[in-house]
Short mmCIF file of C-alpha atoms in Angstrom, two decimals:
data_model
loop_
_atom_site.label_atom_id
_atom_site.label_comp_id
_atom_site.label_asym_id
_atom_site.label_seq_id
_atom_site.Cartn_x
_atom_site.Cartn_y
_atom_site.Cartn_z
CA UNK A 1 82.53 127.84 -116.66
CA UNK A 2 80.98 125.38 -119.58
CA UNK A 3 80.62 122.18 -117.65
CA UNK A 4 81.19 119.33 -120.38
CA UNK A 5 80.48 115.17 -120.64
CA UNK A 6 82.81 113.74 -123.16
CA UNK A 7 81.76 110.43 -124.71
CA UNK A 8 84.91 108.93 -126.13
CA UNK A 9 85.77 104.92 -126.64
CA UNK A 10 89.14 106.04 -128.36
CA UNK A 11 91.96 105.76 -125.55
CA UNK A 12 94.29 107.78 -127.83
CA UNK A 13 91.71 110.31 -128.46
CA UNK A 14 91.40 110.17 -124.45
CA UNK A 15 95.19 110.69 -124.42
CA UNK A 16 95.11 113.79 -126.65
CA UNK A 17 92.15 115.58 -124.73
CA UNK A 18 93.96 114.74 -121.68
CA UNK A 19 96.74 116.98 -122.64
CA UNK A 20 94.33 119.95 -124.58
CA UNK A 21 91.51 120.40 -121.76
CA UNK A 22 93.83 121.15 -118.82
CA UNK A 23 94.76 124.36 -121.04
CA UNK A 24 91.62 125.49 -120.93
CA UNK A 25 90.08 128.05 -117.96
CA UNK A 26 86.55 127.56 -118.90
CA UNK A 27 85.88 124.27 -119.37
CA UNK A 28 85.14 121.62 -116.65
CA UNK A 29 84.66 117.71 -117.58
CA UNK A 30 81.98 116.30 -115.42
CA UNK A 31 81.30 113.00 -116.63
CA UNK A 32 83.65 110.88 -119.03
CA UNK A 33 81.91 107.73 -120.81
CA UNK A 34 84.38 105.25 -122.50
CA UNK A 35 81.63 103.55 -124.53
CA UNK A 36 78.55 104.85 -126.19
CA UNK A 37 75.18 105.30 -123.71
CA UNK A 38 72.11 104.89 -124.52
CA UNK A 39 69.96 107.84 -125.39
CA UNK A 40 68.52 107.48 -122.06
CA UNK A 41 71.36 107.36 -120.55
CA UNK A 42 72.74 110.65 -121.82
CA UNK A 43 69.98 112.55 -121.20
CA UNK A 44 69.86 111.39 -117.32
CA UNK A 45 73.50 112.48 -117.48
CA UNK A 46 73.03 115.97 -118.74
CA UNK A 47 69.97 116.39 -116.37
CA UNK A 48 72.01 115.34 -113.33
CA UNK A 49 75.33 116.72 -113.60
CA UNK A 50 73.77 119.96 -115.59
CA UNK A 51 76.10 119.46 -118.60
CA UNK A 52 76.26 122.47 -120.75
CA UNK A 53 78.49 120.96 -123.88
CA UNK A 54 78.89 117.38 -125.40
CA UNK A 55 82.47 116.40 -126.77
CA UNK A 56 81.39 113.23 -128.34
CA UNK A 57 83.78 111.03 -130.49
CA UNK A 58 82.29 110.09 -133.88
CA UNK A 59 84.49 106.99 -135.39
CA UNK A 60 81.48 104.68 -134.85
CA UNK A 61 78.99 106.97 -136.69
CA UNK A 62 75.77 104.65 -136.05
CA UNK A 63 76.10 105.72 -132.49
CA UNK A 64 77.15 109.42 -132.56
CA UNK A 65 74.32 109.45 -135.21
CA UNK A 66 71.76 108.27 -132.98
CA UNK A 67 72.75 110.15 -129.65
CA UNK A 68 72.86 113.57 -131.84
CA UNK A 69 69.15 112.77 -133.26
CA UNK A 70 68.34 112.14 -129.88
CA UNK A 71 69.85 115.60 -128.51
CA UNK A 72 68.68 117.78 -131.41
CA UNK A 73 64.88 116.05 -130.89
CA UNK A 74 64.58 116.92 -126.99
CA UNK A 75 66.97 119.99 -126.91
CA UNK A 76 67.01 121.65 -129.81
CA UNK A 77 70.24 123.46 -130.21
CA UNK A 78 72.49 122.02 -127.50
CA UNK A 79 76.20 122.19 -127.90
CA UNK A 80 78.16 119.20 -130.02
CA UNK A 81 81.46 119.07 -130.55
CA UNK A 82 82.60 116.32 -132.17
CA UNK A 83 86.28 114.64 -132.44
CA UNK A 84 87.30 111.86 -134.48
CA UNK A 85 91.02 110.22 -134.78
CA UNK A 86 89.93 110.10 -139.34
CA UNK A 87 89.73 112.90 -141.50
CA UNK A 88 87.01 112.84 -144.48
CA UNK A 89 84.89 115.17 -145.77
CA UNK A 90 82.04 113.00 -146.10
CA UNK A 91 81.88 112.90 -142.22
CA UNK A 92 81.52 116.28 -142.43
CA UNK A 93 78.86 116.24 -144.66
CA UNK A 94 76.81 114.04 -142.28
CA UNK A 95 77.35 115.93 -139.09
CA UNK A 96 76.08 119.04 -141.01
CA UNK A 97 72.94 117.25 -141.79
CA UNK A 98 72.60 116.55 -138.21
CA UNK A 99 73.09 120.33 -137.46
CA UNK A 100 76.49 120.14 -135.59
CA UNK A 101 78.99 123.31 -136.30
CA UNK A 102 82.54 122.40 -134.44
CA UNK A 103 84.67 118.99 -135.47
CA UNK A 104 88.10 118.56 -134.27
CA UNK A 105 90.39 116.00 -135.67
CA UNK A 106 93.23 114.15 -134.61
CA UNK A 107 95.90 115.77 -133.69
CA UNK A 108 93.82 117.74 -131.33
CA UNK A 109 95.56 121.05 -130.25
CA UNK A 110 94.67 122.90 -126.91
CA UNK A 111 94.27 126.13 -129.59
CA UNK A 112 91.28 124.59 -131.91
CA UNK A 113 89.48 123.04 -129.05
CA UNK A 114 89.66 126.23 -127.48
CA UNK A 115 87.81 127.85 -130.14
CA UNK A 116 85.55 125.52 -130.86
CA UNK A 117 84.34 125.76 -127.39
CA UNK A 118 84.74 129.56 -127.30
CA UNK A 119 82.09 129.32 -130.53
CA UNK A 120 79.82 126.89 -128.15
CA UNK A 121 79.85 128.94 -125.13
CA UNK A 122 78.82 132.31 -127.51
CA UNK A 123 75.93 130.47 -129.34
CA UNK A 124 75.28 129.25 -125.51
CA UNK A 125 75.39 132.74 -124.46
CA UNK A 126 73.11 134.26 -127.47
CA UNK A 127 70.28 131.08 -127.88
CA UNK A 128 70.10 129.36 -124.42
CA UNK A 129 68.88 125.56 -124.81
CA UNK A 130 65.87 124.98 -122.43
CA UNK A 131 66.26 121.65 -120.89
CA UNK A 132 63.35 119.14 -121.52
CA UNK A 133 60.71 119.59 -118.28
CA UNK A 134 59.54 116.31 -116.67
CA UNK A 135 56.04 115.51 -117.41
CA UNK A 136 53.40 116.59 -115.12
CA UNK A 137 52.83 115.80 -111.53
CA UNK A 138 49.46 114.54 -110.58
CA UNK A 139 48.54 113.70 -107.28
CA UNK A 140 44.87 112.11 -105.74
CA UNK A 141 44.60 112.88 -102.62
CA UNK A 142 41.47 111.91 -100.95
CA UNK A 143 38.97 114.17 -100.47
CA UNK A 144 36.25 112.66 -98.23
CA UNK A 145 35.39 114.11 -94.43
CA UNK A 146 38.00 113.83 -92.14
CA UNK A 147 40.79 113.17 -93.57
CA UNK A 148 41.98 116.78 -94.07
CA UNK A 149 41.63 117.75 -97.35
CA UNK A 150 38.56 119.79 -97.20
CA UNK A 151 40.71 123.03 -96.91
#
């Protein structure tokens, strides 16, 4: 089971997924976002709710841009799909500079999605993404008699 954030400000986009994802056995949405989050944001997100695959809607590039940059920078290789309500092959273009393989457009059928996230969960399966570790923990802890430290 591929648990999934979508990041989608397109209600008819919404409406379309709506209809395609309850199709599907292995997918589970976790988190839906109606507006773009900040970098930050996203990567709380996936840390929290353990997301294992983004469906992120890419009409307003400058955004999708930025949050895959931020992705492919801390976890190299994480799953992208992207959906958009235009077709143009200069979109295309871009998200293949930005290193993401599976773009649905609108009309989205339960059938493509289902194989673009049957193509996510293999290169899941064959080249896990290791999640970004927390910095280190220090800790001072006093150290002077008495106060149970010397041990």
């Amino acid at each position: 089971m591929l648990r999934a954030a979508l990041i989608c400000p397109d209600d008819r986009l919404n409406g379309e997924l709506e209809v395609a994802i309850p199709d599907i056995a292995d997918l589970e949405i976790v988190r839906v976002l109606t507006k773009y989050p900040s970098p930050e944001e996203l990567l709380r997100t996936i840390r929290v709710r353990k997301i294992d695959l983004l469906l992120l809607c890419v009409d307003d590039f400058a955004h999708s841009e930025m949050l895959a940059k931020c992705l492919d920078d801390l976890m190299t290789g994480f799953p992208v799909i992207t959906i958009s309500s235009r077709d143009g092959v200069e979109v295309l273009h871009r998200l293949m500079h930005l290193g993401i393989r599976e773009h649905l457009t609108s009309p989205i059928q339960a059938s493509n999605l289902a194989e673009a996230i049957a193509a996510a969960a293999a290169r899941l399966k064959a080249h896990p993404v290791s999640a970004p570790l927390p910095a280190d923990l220090f800790s001072f802890l006093p150290a002077k008699p008495g106060v149970g430290t010397s041990t």
